[in-house]
Structure formats: structure tokens, C-alpha cells
CSV table of C-alpha atoms and ligand atoms in Angstrom, one decimal:
chain,number,residue,atom,x,y,z
A,702,MET,CA,-30.8,-74.8,-68.4
A,703,ALA,CA,-29.8,-75.1,-64.9
A,704,SER,CA,-33.3,-74.3,-63.7
A,705,THR,CA,-34.7,-77.0,-65.8
A,706,ASN,CA,-32.4,-79.5,-64.2
A,707,ASP,CA,-33.3,-78.2,-60.8
A,708,ASN,CA,-37.0,-78.6,-61.5
A,709,ALA,CA,-36.5,-82.2,-62.8
A,710,THR,CA,-34.6,-83.3,-59.7
A,711,ALA,CA,-36.8,-81.4,-57.1
A,712,GLN,CA,-38.6,-83.8,-54.8
A,713,PRO,CA,-42.3,-83.0,-53.9
A,714,ALA,CA,-42.7,-82.1,-50.3
A,715,PRO,CA,-43.6,-85.1,-48.3
A,716,LEU,CA,-47.2,-85.4,-47.2
A,717,TYR,CA,-46.3,-87.1,-44.0
A,718,GLU,CA,-43.4,-85.9,-41.6
A,719,SER,CA,-42.2,-88.5,-39.3
A,720,ALA,CA,-42.4,-87.5,-35.6
A,721,LYS,CA,-39.3,-86.1,-34.1
A,722,LYS,CA,-38.3,-87.9,-30.8
A,723,ILE,CA,-38.8,-85.9,-27.8
A,724,TYR,CA,-36.3,-86.1,-25.0
A,725,PRO,CA,-38.1,-84.5,-22.0
A,726,ARG,CA,-35.7,-83.0,-19.4
A,727,GLU,CA,-36.2,-84.0,-15.9
A,728,ILE,CA,-37.3,-81.3,-13.5
A,729,LYS,CA,-37.9,-80.8,-9.8
A,730,GLY,CA,-40.5,-78.6,-8.3
A,731,ARG,CA,-44.0,-78.3,-6.8
A,732,TYR,CA,-45.9,-79.6,-9.7
A,733,ALA,CA,-43.3,-82.4,-10.5
A,734,SER,CA,-43.6,-83.7,-6.9
A,735,LEU,CA,-47.5,-83.6,-7.2
A,736,SER,CA,-47.3,-85.5,-10.6
A,737,LYS,CA,-44.9,-88.1,-9.0
A,738,LEU,CA,-47.4,-88.5,-6.1
A,739,ALA,CA,-50.3,-88.9,-8.4
A,740,THR,CA,-48.5,-91.4,-10.6
A,741,LEU,CA,-47.4,-93.5,-7.7
A,742,VAL,CA,-50.9,-93.4,-6.0
A,743,LEU,CA,-52.7,-94.3,-9.3
A,744,LEU,CA,-50.3,-97.0,-10.3
A,745,GLY,CA,-50.3,-98.4,-6.9
A,746,LEU,CA,-54.1,-98.5,-6.9
A,747,PHE,CA,-54.2,-100.2,-10.3
A,748,TYR,CA,-51.7,-102.9,-9.4
A,749,VAL,CA,-52.8,-103.5,-5.8
A,750,VAL,CA,-56.7,-103.4,-6.2
A,751,PRO,CA,-57.3,-106.6,-8.1
A,752,TRP,CA,-55.5,-108.5,-5.3
A,753,LEU,CA,-57.8,-107.2,-2.6
A,754,GLN,CA,-60.3,-109.8,-1.1
A,755,TRP,CA,-63.8,-109.3,0.3
A,756,ASP,CA,-65.9,-112.0,1.9
A,757,GLY,CA,-63.6,-114.7,0.4
A,758,ARG,CA,-63.7,-113.4,-3.1
A,759,GLN,CA,-61.9,-110.8,-5.2
A,760,ALA,CA,-63.1,-107.4,-4.0
A,761,PHE,CA,-63.3,-105.8,-7.4
A,762,LEU,CA,-64.0,-108.2,-10.3
A,763,PHE,CA,-65.7,-107.7,-13.5
A,764,ASP,CA,-66.9,-111.3,-14.3
A,765,LEU,CA,-68.0,-111.0,-17.8
A,766,PRO,CA,-68.7,-114.8,-18.5
A,767,GLU,CA,-70.8,-114.9,-15.4
A,768,ARG,CA,-72.3,-111.4,-16.1
A,769,LYS,CA,-71.7,-110.2,-12.6
A,770,PHE,CA,-69.6,-107.2,-11.4
A,771,TYR,CA,-68.3,-107.4,-7.9
A,772,LEU,CA,-67.5,-104.1,-6.3
A,773,LEU,CA,-66.6,-104.8,-2.5
A,774,GLY,CA,-69.8,-106.0,-1.0
A,775,LEU,CA,-72.0,-105.1,-4.0
A,776,THR,CA,-72.9,-107.4,-6.8
A,777,LEU,CA,-74.2,-105.9,-10.0
A,778,TRP,CA,-76.1,-108.0,-12.4
A,779,PRO,CA,-77.2,-107.3,-16.0
A,780,GLN,CA,-80.5,-106.0,-14.6
A,781,ASP,CA,-78.4,-103.3,-12.8
A,782,PHE,CA,-77.2,-101.9,-16.2
A,783,PRO,CA,-78.9,-98.6,-15.5
A,784,TYR,CA,-76.3,-98.2,-12.5
A,785,LEU,CA,-73.4,-98.6,-14.9
A,786,ALA,CA,-75.0,-96.1,-17.4
A,787,LEU,CA,-75.4,-93.7,-14.7
A,788,LEU,CA,-71.8,-94.1,-13.5
A,789,LEU,CA,-70.6,-93.5,-17.1
A,790,ILE,CA,-72.7,-90.2,-17.2
A,791,ILE,CA,-71.2,-89.2,-13.9
A,792,ALA,CA,-67.8,-89.9,-15.1
A,793,ALA,CA,-68.4,-87.8,-18.3
A,794,LEU,CA,-69.9,-85.0,-16.2
A,795,SER,CA,-67.0,-85.0,-13.8
A,796,LEU,CA,-64.7,-84.6,-16.7
A,797,PHE,CA,-66.7,-81.6,-17.9
A,798,PHE,CA,-66.9,-80.1,-14.3
A,799,PHE,CA,-63.1,-80.5,-13.7
A,800,THR,CA,-62.4,-79.1,-17.1
A,801,ALA,CA,-64.6,-76.0,-16.5
A,802,LEU,CA,-62.9,-75.7,-13.1
A,803,ALA,CA,-59.2,-76.4,-13.8
A,804,GLY,CA,-58.7,-77.0,-17.4
A,805,ARG,CA,-56.8,-80.1,-18.4
A,806,LEU,CA,-56.1,-81.3,-14.9
A,807,TRP,CA,-57.1,-84.8,-15.8
A,808,CYS,CA,-54.6,-84.9,-18.8
A,809,GLY,CA,-51.7,-83.5,-16.8
A,810,PHE,CA,-51.9,-85.6,-13.7
A,811,ALA,CA,-54.5,-88.5,-13.9
A,812,CYS,CA,-54.9,-89.8,-17.4
A,813,PRO,CA,-53.5,-93.2,-17.8
A,814,GLN,CA,-51.5,-92.3,-20.9
A,815,THR,CA,-49.7,-89.6,-18.8
A,816,VAL,CA,-49.3,-91.8,-15.7
A,817,TRP,CA,-47.9,-94.8,-17.6
A,818,THR,CA,-45.7,-92.5,-19.8
A,819,GLU,CA,-44.3,-90.9,-16.7
A,820,ALA,CA,-43.4,-94.5,-15.3
A,821,PHE,CA,-41.8,-95.4,-18.7
A,822,ILE,CA,-39.8,-92.2,-18.7
A,823,TRP,CA,-38.6,-93.0,-15.1
A,824,MET,CA,-37.2,-96.3,-16.5
A,825,GLU,CA,-35.7,-94.7,-19.4
A,826,GLN,CA,-33.8,-92.2,-17.1
A,827,TRP,CA,-32.6,-94.9,-14.8
A,828,THR,CA,-31.2,-96.9,-17.6
A,829,GLU,CA,-30.1,-94.3,-20.2
A,830,GLY,CA,-29.4,-91.2,-18.0
A,831,THR,CA,-30.3,-87.6,-18.2
A,832,ARG,CA,-31.8,-85.9,-21.3
A,833,SER,CA,-28.4,-85.0,-22.8
A,834,GLN,CA,-27.0,-88.5,-22.0
A,835,ARG,CA,-30.0,-90.0,-23.8
A,836,MET,CA,-29.6,-87.8,-26.8
A,837,LYS,CA,-25.9,-88.7,-27.0
A,838,LEU,CA,-26.5,-92.4,-26.6
A,839,ASP,CA,-29.1,-92.3,-29.5
A,840,LYS,CA,-26.5,-90.6,-31.8
A,841,ALA,CA,-23.6,-92.8,-30.7
A,842,PRO,CA,-22.9,-96.1,-32.8
A,843,TRP,CA,-23.7,-99.3,-31.3
A,844,SER,CA,-21.3,-100.4,-28.4
A,845,TRP,CA,-21.4,-102.6,-25.4
A,846,ASN,CA,-22.5,-99.5,-23.2
A,847,LYS,CA,-25.3,-98.6,-25.7
A,848,LEU,CA,-26.5,-102.2,-25.8
A,849,ARG,CA,-26.4,-102.7,-22.2
A,850,ARG,CA,-28.4,-99.5,-21.5
A,851,LYS,CA,-30.9,-100.0,-24.2
A,852,GLY,CA,-31.2,-103.7,-23.4
A,853,SER,CA,-31.9,-103.0,-19.8
A,854,LYS,CA,-34.6,-100.4,-20.7
A,855,GLN,CA,-36.3,-102.8,-22.9
A,856,ILE,CA,-36.2,-105.6,-20.1
A,857,LEU,CA,-37.9,-103.1,-17.7
A,858,TRP,CA,-40.3,-101.8,-20.3
A,859,ILE,CA,-41.4,-105.3,-21.4
A,860,GLY,CA,-41.7,-106.7,-17.9
A,861,PHE,CA,-43.7,-103.8,-16.7
A,862,SER,CA,-45.9,-104.0,-19.9
A,863,LEU,CA,-46.6,-107.7,-19.3
A,864,TRP,CA,-47.3,-107.1,-15.6
A,865,THR,CA,-49.7,-104.3,-16.7
A,866,GLY,CA,-51.5,-106.7,-19.2
A,867,PHE,CA,-51.7,-109.4,-16.6
A,868,THR,CA,-53.1,-107.0,-13.9
A,869,PHE,CA,-55.7,-105.6,-16.4
A,870,VAL,CA,-56.9,-109.1,-17.2
A,871,GLY,CA,-57.0,-109.8,-13.5
A,872,PHE,CA,-59.9,-107.3,-13.2
A,873,PHE,CA,-61.9,-109.6,-15.4
A,874,THR,CA,-60.7,-113.1,-14.3
A,875,PRO,CA,-59.9,-114.0,-10.6
A,876,ILE,CA,-56.3,-112.8,-10.5
A,877,ARG,CA,-55.1,-115.3,-7.9
A,878,GLU,CA,-56.2,-118.1,-10.0
A,879,LEU,CA,-54.9,-116.4,-13.2
A,880,ALA,CA,-51.4,-116.0,-12.0
A,881,PRO,CA,-50.5,-119.7,-11.5
A,882,LEU,CA,-52.3,-120.6,-14.7
A,883,LEU,CA,-50.5,-118.1,-16.9
A,884,VAL,CA,-47.1,-119.2,-15.4
A,885,SER,CA,-47.8,-123.0,-15.8
A,886,GLY,CA,-49.0,-122.4,-19.4
A,887,THR,CA,-52.5,-123.8,-18.7
A,888,ALA,CA,-54.4,-120.6,-18.8
A,889,GLY,CA,-57.0,-120.4,-21.8
A,890,GLY,CA,-55.8,-118.8,-25.1
A,891,TRP,CA,-57.9,-115.7,-24.5
A,892,ALA,CA,-56.2,-115.1,-21.2
A,893,TYR,CA,-52.8,-115.2,-23.0
A,894,PHE,CA,-54.1,-113.1,-25.9
A,895,TRP,CA,-55.5,-110.2,-23.7
A,896,THR,CA,-52.5,-110.3,-21.3
A,897,PHE,CA,-50.1,-109.8,-24.3
A,898,PHE,CA,-52.6,-107.4,-26.2
A,899,TYR,CA,-52.8,-104.9,-23.2
A,900,GLY,CA,-49.0,-105.5,-22.5
A,901,PHE,CA,-48.2,-104.6,-26.1
A,902,ALA,CA,-50.6,-101.6,-26.0
A,903,THR,CA,-49.0,-100.3,-22.9
A,904,TYR,CA,-45.5,-100.9,-24.4
A,905,GLY,CA,-46.3,-99.1,-27.7
A,906,ASN,CA,-48.4,-96.2,-26.1
A,907,ALA,CA,-46.3,-95.4,-23.2
A,908,GLY,CA,-42.9,-96.4,-24.6
A,909,TYR,CA,-43.0,-95.1,-28.1
A,910,MET,CA,-46.2,-93.2,-29.1
A,911,ARG,CA,-46.3,-91.0,-25.9
A,912,GLU,CA,-47.2,-87.6,-26.8
A,913,GLN,CA,-48.6,-88.7,-30.2
A,914,VAL,CA,-51.5,-90.6,-28.5
A,915,CYS,CA,-52.4,-87.1,-27.0
A,916,LYS,CA,-51.9,-85.1,-30.1
A,917,TYR,CA,-53.5,-87.5,-32.7
A,918,MET,CA,-55.6,-90.1,-31.0
A,919,CYS,CA,-57.1,-88.7,-27.9
A,920,PRO,CA,-60.6,-87.2,-28.7
A,921,TYR,CA,-60.6,-85.2,-25.5
A,922,ALA,CA,-57.7,-83.0,-26.7
A,923,ARG,CA,-59.9,-82.2,-29.7
A,924,PHE,CA,-63.2,-81.3,-28.0
A,925,GLN,CA,-61.7,-79.7,-24.9
A,926,SER,CA,-61.7,-76.2,-26.6
A,927,ALA,CA,-65.6,-76.4,-26.7
A,928,MET,CA,-65.5,-76.7,-22.8
A,929,PHE,CA,-63.0,-73.8,-22.3
A,930,ASP,CA,-63.9,-70.3,-21.7
A,931,LYS,CA,-62.0,-67.2,-20.8
A,932,ASP,CA,-62.2,-68.1,-17.2
A,933,THR,CA,-61.0,-71.7,-17.5
A,934,LEU,CA,-57.7,-72.3,-15.5
A,935,ILE,CA,-54.9,-72.8,-18.0
A,936,ILE,CA,-51.1,-72.8,-18.0
A,937,ALA,CA,-49.8,-69.7,-19.8
A,938,TYR,CA,-46.8,-67.6,-20.3
A,939,ASP,CA,-47.1,-63.9,-19.4
A,940,GLU,CA,-46.2,-62.3,-22.6
A,941,LYS,CA,-46.5,-58.8,-21.2
A,942,ARG,CA,-43.9,-59.6,-18.5
A,943,GLY,CA,-41.6,-61.9,-20.5
A,944,GLU,CA,-41.2,-59.9,-23.9
A,945,PRO,CA,-38.9,-58.8,-25.4
A,946,ARG,CA,-37.1,-62.0,-24.4
A,947,GLY,CA,-33.4,-62.4,-24.5
A,948,GLY,CA,-30.3,-63.7,-22.9
A,949,ARG,CA,-28.5,-61.5,-20.3
A,950,LYS,CA,-26.3,-61.8,-17.3
A,951,ARG,CA,-27.9,-62.0,-13.9
A,952,SER,CA,-26.4,-58.6,-12.9
A,953,VAL,CA,-28.1,-56.9,-15.8
A,954,ASP,CA,-31.2,-55.0,-15.1
A,955,PRO,CA,-33.7,-56.1,-17.7
A,956,LYS,CA,-35.5,-52.7,-17.8
A,957,GLU,CA,-32.4,-50.9,-18.5
A,958,ALA,CA,-31.5,-53.4,-21.2
A,959,GLY,CA,-34.9,-53.0,-22.6
A,960,LEU,CA,-35.7,-56.7,-22.0
A,961,GLY,CA,-38.6,-58.7,-20.5
A,962,ASP,CA,-38.2,-61.4,-17.8
A,963,CYS,CA,-37.8,-64.3,-20.3
A,964,ILE,CA,-34.2,-65.0,-20.7
A,965,ASP,CA,-34.9,-67.3,-23.6
A,966,CYS,CA,-33.2,-70.3,-22.0
A,967,TYR,CA,-35.7,-72.9,-23.6
A,968,LEU,CA,-35.8,-74.8,-20.4
A,969,CYS,CA,-39.7,-74.7,-20.6
A,970,VAL,CA,-39.4,-76.3,-24.0
A,971,GLN,CA,-36.9,-78.9,-22.9
A,972,VAL,CA,-39.1,-80.3,-20.0
A,973,CYS,CA,-42.3,-80.3,-22.1
A,974,PRO,CA,-43.4,-83.9,-22.7
A,975,THR,CA,-45.3,-82.9,-25.9
A,976,GLY,CA,-42.3,-80.8,-27.2
A,977,ILE,CA,-44.2,-77.6,-27.5
A,978,ASP,CA,-43.2,-73.9,-26.6
A,979,ILE,CA,-45.6,-72.5,-24.1
A,980,ARG,CA,-44.6,-69.0,-25.1
A,981,ASP,CA,-46.4,-69.6,-28.4
A,982,GLY,CA,-49.7,-69.4,-26.6
A,983,LEU,CA,-52.4,-71.9,-25.7
A,984,GLN,CA,-52.1,-75.0,-27.8
A,985,TYR,CA,-54.1,-78.2,-28.0
A,986,GLU,CA,-51.0,-80.4,-27.6
A,987,CYS,CA,-50.6,-78.9,-24.0
A,988,ILE,CA,-51.6,-81.5,-21.6
A,989,ALA,CA,-51.2,-79.1,-18.6
A,990,CYS,CA,-48.6,-81.2,-16.8
A,991,ALA,CA,-47.1,-77.9,-15.4
A,992,ALA,CA,-43.6,-79.1,-15.9
A,993,CYS,CA,-42.9,-75.7,-17.8
A,994,ILE,CA,-44.0,-73.8,-14.7
A,995,ASP,CA,-41.5,-75.6,-12.4
A,996,ALA,CA,-38.8,-75.1,-15.1
A,997,CYS,CA,-39.5,-71.4,-15.4
A,998,ASP,CA,-39.9,-70.9,-11.7
A,999,SER,CA,-36.4,-72.5,-11.1
A,1000,VAL,CA,-35.0,-70.0,-13.7
A,1001,MET,CA,-36.7,-67.0,-12.1
A,1002,ASP,CA,-35.3,-68.1,-8.8
A,1003,LYS,CA,-31.8,-68.2,-10.1
A,1004,MET,CA,-32.3,-64.8,-11.8
A,1005,ASN,CA,-33.8,-63.4,-8.7
A,1006,TYR,CA,-37.0,-62.4,-10.5
A,1007,PRO,CA,-40.4,-63.1,-9.2
A,1008,ARG,CA,-41.9,-66.5,-10.0
A,1009,GLY,CA,-44.9,-66.9,-12.2
A,1010,LEU,CA,-43.7,-65.9,-15.7
A,1011,VAL,CA,-45.3,-69.2,-16.7
A,1012,ARG,CA,-48.2,-70.0,-14.3
A,1013,TYR,CA,-51.7,-71.2,-13.8
A,1014,THR,CA,-54.1,-68.4,-14.7
A,1015,THR,CA,-57.1,-67.6,-16.9
A,1016,HIS,CA,-57.3,-65.9,-20.1
A,1017,ASN,CA,-59.2,-63.0,-18.5
A,1018,ALA,CA,-56.6,-62.7,-15.7
A,1019,MET,CA,-53.8,-62.7,-18.1
A,1020,HIS,CA,-55.4,-59.8,-20.0
A,1021,GLY,CA,-56.1,-57.7,-16.9
A,1022,ASP,CA,-59.8,-58.4,-16.9
A,1023,ALA,CA,-61.9,-59.6,-13.9
A,1024,SER,CA,-61.8,-63.3,-13.7
A,1025,ARG,CA,-63.8,-65.8,-11.6
A,1026,VAL,CA,-63.2,-69.5,-11.6
A,1027,LEU,CA,-66.6,-70.2,-9.9
A,1028,ARG,CA,-69.0,-69.1,-12.6
A,1029,PRO,CA,-72.6,-70.4,-13.5
A,1030,ARG,CA,-71.5,-73.4,-15.7
A,1031,VAL,CA,-69.4,-74.7,-12.7
A,1032,PHE,CA,-72.3,-74.5,-10.5
A,1033,VAL,CA,-74.5,-76.1,-13.1
A,1034,TYR,CA,-72.1,-79.1,-13.5
A,1035,ALA,CA,-71.7,-79.3,-9.7
A,1036,ALA,CA,-75.4,-79.3,-9.1
A,1037,LEU,CA,-76.1,-82.0,-11.8
A,1038,LEU,CA,-73.2,-84.1,-10.4
A,1039,THR,CA,-74.6,-83.8,-6.9
A,1040,ILE,CA,-78.0,-84.8,-8.1
A,1041,LEU,CA,-76.7,-87.7,-10.2
A,1042,LEU,CA,-74.4,-88.9,-7.4
A,1043,GLY,CA,-77.0,-88.6,-4.8
A,1044,GLY,CA,-79.6,-90.5,-7.0
A,1045,LEU,CA,-77.0,-93.3,-7.6
A,1046,ILE,CA,-76.0,-93.7,-3.9
A,1047,THR,CA,-79.6,-93.7,-2.7
A,1048,SER,CA,-80.8,-96.1,-5.3
A,1049,MET,CA,-77.9,-98.5,-4.6
A,1050,VAL,CA,-78.4,-98.3,-0.8
A,1051,THR,CA,-82.1,-98.8,-0.9
A,1052,ARG,CA,-82.3,-101.3,-3.8
A,1053,THR,CA,-83.8,-104.7,-2.9
A,1054,PRO,CA,-81.1,-107.4,-3.4
A,1055,ILE,CA,-83.7,-109.7,-5.0
A,1056,ILE,CA,-84.7,-109.9,-8.6
A,1057,LEU,CA,-87.8,-111.7,-9.6
A,1058,ASP,CA,-88.6,-112.5,-13.3
A,1059,VAL,CA,-91.9,-114.1,-14.2
A,1060,ILE,CA,-92.3,-115.6,-17.7
A,1061,ARG,CA,-95.7,-116.8,-18.7
A,1062,ASP,CA,-95.7,-120.1,-20.8
A,1063,ARG,CA,-97.2,-118.8,-24.2
A,1064,ASN,CA,-97.5,-122.2,-25.7
A,1065,ALA,CA,-100.8,-122.9,-23.8
A,1066,LEU,CA,-103.5,-120.3,-23.1
A,1067,TYR,CA,-104.9,-122.2,-20.1
A,1068,ARG,CA,-105.6,-125.7,-18.9
A,1069,GLU,CA,-108.8,-126.9,-17.3
A,1070,VAL,CA,-108.5,-129.4,-14.4
A,1071,PRO,CA,-111.4,-130.5,-12.2
A,1072,GLY,CA,-112.7,-127.3,-10.5
A,1073,PHE,CA,-109.8,-125.0,-11.5
A,1074,VAL,CA,-108.2,-123.3,-14.5
A,1075,GLU,CA,-104.4,-123.3,-14.6
A,1076,ASN,CA,-101.7,-121.2,-16.3
A,1077,ILE,CA,-98.1,-122.2,-16.5
A,1078,TYR,CA,-95.2,-119.8,-15.5
A,1079,THR,CA,-91.4,-120.0,-15.1
A,1080,ILE,CA,-90.0,-117.9,-12.3
A,1081,LYS,CA,-86.5,-116.7,-12.1
A,1082,LEU,CA,-85.4,-115.7,-8.6
A,1083,ILE,CA,-82.0,-114.0,-8.3
A,1084,ASN,CA,-80.3,-113.7,-4.8
A,1085,GLN,CA,-78.0,-110.7,-5.1
A,1086,ARG,CA,-76.6,-111.0,-1.5
A,1087,ASN,CA,-73.5,-113.0,-1.1
A,1088,VAL,CA,-75.0,-115.3,1.4
A,1089,GLU,CA,-77.8,-117.9,0.9
A,1090,GLN,CA,-81.4,-116.7,1.5
A,1091,VAL,CA,-84.6,-118.5,1.7
A,1092,PHE,CA,-87.6,-117.2,0.0
A,1093,GLN,CA,-91.3,-117.6,0.2
A,1094,LEU,CA,-93.2,-117.2,-3.0
A,1095,SER,CA,-96.9,-116.2,-3.1
A,1096,VAL,CA,-99.5,-115.0,-5.6
A,1097,ASP,CA,-102.6,-112.9,-5.4
A,1098,GLY,CA,-104.9,-110.6,-7.5
A,1099,ILE,CA,-107.8,-113.1,-8.0
A,1100,PRO,CA,-110.0,-114.6,-5.3
A,1101,GLY,CA,-108.9,-118.2,-4.5
A,1102,VAL,CA,-105.6,-118.0,-6.6
A,1103,SER,CA,-102.9,-120.3,-5.4
A,1104,LEU,CA,-99.5,-121.7,-6.5
A,1105,ASP,CA,-99.1,-125.4,-7.4
A,1106,GLY,CA,-96.0,-127.6,-8.2
A,1107,VAL,CA,-93.6,-125.4,-6.2
A,1108,ASP,CA,-92.0,-125.8,-2.7
A,1109,GLU,CA,-93.2,-123.5,-0.1
A,1110,LEU,CA,-89.7,-122.4,0.8
A,1111,LEU,CA,-87.1,-121.8,-1.8
A,1112,PRO,CA,-83.4,-121.6,-0.8
A,1113,VAL,CA,-81.1,-119.7,-3.2
A,1114,GLU,CA,-77.3,-119.5,-2.7
A,1115,GLY,CA,-75.5,-116.2,-2.4
A,1116,GLY,CA,-75.2,-114.6,-5.9
A,1117,GLY,CA,-77.3,-117.6,-7.3
A,1118,VAL,CA,-80.2,-117.9,-9.6
A,1119,LEU,CA,-83.1,-120.3,-9.1
A,1120,THR,CA,-85.4,-121.1,-12.1
A,1121,VAL,CA,-88.7,-122.9,-11.1
A,1122,PRO,CA,-91.5,-123.9,-13.5
A,1123,LEU,CA,-94.9,-123.7,-11.7
A,1124,ARG,CA,-98.7,-123.6,-12.1
A,1125,VAL,CA,-101.1,-120.9,-10.9
A,1126,ARG,CA,-104.5,-122.3,-10.1
A,1127,VAL,CA,-107.8,-120.3,-9.9
A,1128,PRO,CA,-111.1,-121.6,-9.0
A,1129,ARG,CA,-113.2,-122.2,-12.1
A,1130,GLU,CA,-116.0,-119.8,-11.0
A,1131,ASN,CA,-113.4,-116.9,-10.6
A,1132,ALA,CA,-111.3,-117.7,-13.8
A,1133,TYR,CA,-113.0,-115.7,-16.6
A,1134,GLY,CA,-111.1,-113.4,-19.0
A,1135,ILE,CA,-107.6,-112.1,-18.7
A,1136,MET,CA,-106.7,-110.9,-15.2
A,1137,ASP,CA,-103.8,-109.3,-13.5
A,1138,ILE,CA,-102.1,-111.2,-10.9
A,1139,THR,CA,-99.0,-110.4,-8.7
A,1140,PHE,CA,-96.2,-112.7,-7.6
A,1141,THR,CA,-94.3,-111.8,-4.3
A,1142,ALA,CA,-91.0,-113.2,-3.2
A,1143,SER,CA,-90.1,-112.3,0.3
A,1144,VAL,CA,-87.1,-113.3,2.5
A,1145,VAL,CA,-88.2,-115.8,5.2
A,1146,ASP,CA,-85.9,-114.3,7.8
A,1147,ASN,CA,-86.8,-110.7,7.0
A,1148,PRO,CA,-90.3,-110.6,5.4
A,1149,GLU,CA,-90.1,-106.8,4.9
A,1150,GLU,CA,-87.4,-107.6,2.2
A,1151,MET,CA,-89.5,-108.6,-0.6
A,1152,ILE,CA,-90.2,-108.0,-4.3
A,1153,GLU,CA,-93.3,-108.0,-6.5
A,1154,GLU,CA,-93.7,-108.8,-10.2
A,1155,GLY,CA,-97.0,-108.5,-12.0
A,1156,SER,CA,-98.1,-110.8,-14.7
A,1157,ARG,CA,-101.3,-111.9,-16.5
A,1158,PHE,CA,-103.6,-114.9,-15.9
A,1159,VAL,CA,-105.6,-116.2,-18.9
A,1160,GLY,CA,-108.9,-117.7,-17.9
A,1161,LEU,CA,-112.0,-119.2,-19.7
A,1162,MET,CA,-113.4,-116.9,-22.4
A,1163,PRO,CA,-117.0,-116.0,-21.5
B,1317,SF4,S1,-46.6,-76.6,-22.4
B,1317,SF4,FE1,-46.2,-76.9,-20.1
B,1317,SF4,S2,-47.9,-77.6,-19.3
B,1317,SF4,FE2,-48.2,-77.8,-21.5
B,1317,SF4,S3,-47.5,-79.9,-21.8
B,1317,SF4,FE3,-45.8,-78.7,-22.2
B,1317,SF4,S4,-44.7,-78.6,-20.2
B,1317,SF4,FE4,-46.8,-79.4,-19.8
B,1318,SF4,S1,-38.1,-71.2,-18.9
B,1318,SF4,FE1,-39.0,-69.2,-18.5
B,1318,SF4,S2,-37.2,-67.9,-18.9
B,1318,SF4,FE2,-36.6,-69.8,-19.9
B,1318,SF4,S3,-37.5,-69.6,-22.0
B,1318,SF4,FE3,-39.1,-70.5,-20.7
B,1318,SF4,S4,-40.3,-68.8,-20.2
B,1318,SF4,FE4,-38.5,-67.9,-20.8
């Protein structure tokens, strides 16, 4: 009877288990200092770069409405899309290269999620205290102290998030103009929307979701295993040396006590921002932040044991096999990266900063005027330099061909586009059939800087 009641009241196991809040413990050490430095440098770059000026304009600006990307002295136009595609390929290949070489180095030290989470944790520590103080505060009933600490954390988080959203928008809209507009309430609706949207995303991802973004949302965490092999640098616990684990006094000789070097203090687990135990082996949740190395090294120092129970190593090295970090796949990635980077730099340095587009008027095949046959074209001349240039336009390909209806010299302002309709005339005796012609635009001050564009001339049909 009792068992029937038990069955009737038993609750089904929940399909979803809510995430347990992680309270990462603060740690000092070599890698913590490196991580702090990386965070400060990367955050510094993000917040400072949009304020830099170059030639009287924003040095880095992705002007989407104007369809122009400004990168220092370089202006990229929609026609330069291949450069952008190449840049993305290089970025992806760099990720493969560094993963093959050093595992999840990107995740641990340079990923925006890691960097902003680190900054949010600093603010949490300043306002709510150490790990144990934070845990105590969360369990405590609401009081003036709790309200004050939680309130100041929220003020810092929200302020920092909004500044992040504003800075992000400042990469796409001139930031020096955006700032007063936002403050005076006269910026466009989209500027407010994106500022709040990115601010909210920063607040949610770095403030609350933290390790869950890495565990459940980041695709890189999922496919990294495909890029790992037994010679990839990983952070691992030396099981042979550490086991059997167990607590002991510092004066106890572990060998005599039949123990390994792990004193089972859980410090490596407490510092882990994703809440895992490195002693359970390589796990996809591990972002390779190396906090557990610092933690364990500090314990080893206190116990007078050699450092490195948790360390950077490779699967092969850990198992006593020969291991080499520089292996064929690293060289292949390095070679590909060098070729692509070389190609990108060469083509950017040698590119002609003029774009010439020729569109033939398709409404009329040709027009006869006394002694000549005419075709109509629209020429688009783009000056990719930041200063005005004067161009000379010419055409050839057919004996006697000439331009009509266009000035001899065409000034185009820096970063400007000139659209000119014009006629191409060919003496009647030479204007039979469909013929190739070539337009040339050359810079008057530097005739060697020129661009050619081919088109068709439709003449009389024989
Ligand atoms: S296991 Fe170690 S390296 Fe991996 S995330 Fe946790 S603390 Fe960082
Ligand atoms: S910090 Fe080191 S000694 Fe302490 S539990 Fe982790 S591995 Fe063991």
C-alpha cells in the first residue's frame, strides 16, 4: 500500500536542470597576471580605438550607410569585398593555427566572452567581496548591506554595459558626433536601439550567462575536438603523479602514506570559471584559462612539492610518449596563413586607388549622326584616395574613336564618386559590327596611376 502511495506522489525527473551559480575564487599567479594583462590591453583597444583620428576623420570606421570601411589611411569600398572575405578566411585559419599549436588559447585569454566576463567579475569582487563573502551575501536575507553591495554592482555593470554598447555603435557611426547626440536625445532611433541592444547583450552574457555561453552557445567549443590531436597543447592534471589523492599534513611523506601529490583541496575547482574539475580529464567546458594551474601551483608551493601537477602539456607527453608541438598540420596552417597574408598585403599595397565602371546604355543600339556612329555610356569614377584627384578619361580600340559630351579633366573629391553620361563616336567608315573598346582613366598629376575598363561598341550592321 505504502509503495502505491509512493508511486502516486513521485515526481518525474525534470528534463531541465537550472544552472548552478558559479562563484569563481580569485587567484594570483603567472597565468592570472597574463590574463589580467590581456584583458586590460584588449578592453583598452576596444574602448580607445574608435576615438582615434586619421587625416581629420575617424581612423577605424565601418560606415555601413555610405558603404565604406575606413582603416587608418585605407578606404575599402563594396568593390573591395574580396579583401574582407580574405580577411575572414585569414581569421578562421589563424584560429585553426593557434588551436593546433596551443589548444584553446583564444578561449582562455582573448575571446570577448572571457574578457568581458573577467571585467564583470572584477566589478563583482570590488562590490560583493571574495568568493566566500559573495556566497554568504547571496544566502543572507535582504538588508541595507546587501542592497548597497548588490546595487553598486548593478550600477557598475549597467554603466559599463551601456558604455560598451555605445562604443560598439561608435565603430559604425562617427563616435565623436554620436556621443553628444545620444546625450541630448537627438540621435536616431536605431542608434539608441543598437546601443541598448549591445549593452543588454553585454550585461546578460558577461553578467549572468558567463560560462553558459561557452558551454551551450559557442560553436567553437563544439568543433574544437576536431582540431585537437594528441600533440595539441592542453591543460591537464597529472593523474599518475596526483593519485591516490587525499588530505594530509605537510609533514607527512606522501609515499609513506601511500598517497599521490593531490591533497584534494578543491582549490582548482573553486577557481574554475566554468565550475569543472580538471582532475576528471579533458572536458569541452574547459576554456583553458589556466586558473587551475595557478591554484594548484600555489598549493604545491605550500606543500613543498614540485609545481606542475596541473600544467600545460600534451596528451602524448602526459602518457610518456614522444610529443612534438611543431608537427605537419602546424606547418601547413602556417604556410597557408603566410601565403594568404602575403597575398592580402601585396594586393592592398599595389591596388590602384581608382575604380572605373562603364555601363553601356542598352536602350539604343547605336545612333547615326553626320559622318559618325555614336553609342551612349555612363561612366562611374571612384576616387579611393582621401584627397581630391583630377582624372583624364580616354577611349581607344577603334581607329578614330573619340569621346563626346564629357569634360577633358574630371576632378573627383577624396572618397568621392563621379557619374558621367557620355557619347563615344566612331567615324562611319570604321563603325561596322560589334567591337571592343577600352576606357582609360588616369590621374593627371601621376599618369602612371591609371585604370582601364573594357566595353563594347555597337556599330552599323553590314
Ligand atoms: S579546468 Fe582549469 S583551465 Fe579549464 S576552465 Fe577550469 S580553471 Fe580554466
Ligand atoms: S589544486 Fe591541486 S592539489 Fe588541490 S585538488 Fe586541485 S589538483 Fe589536487
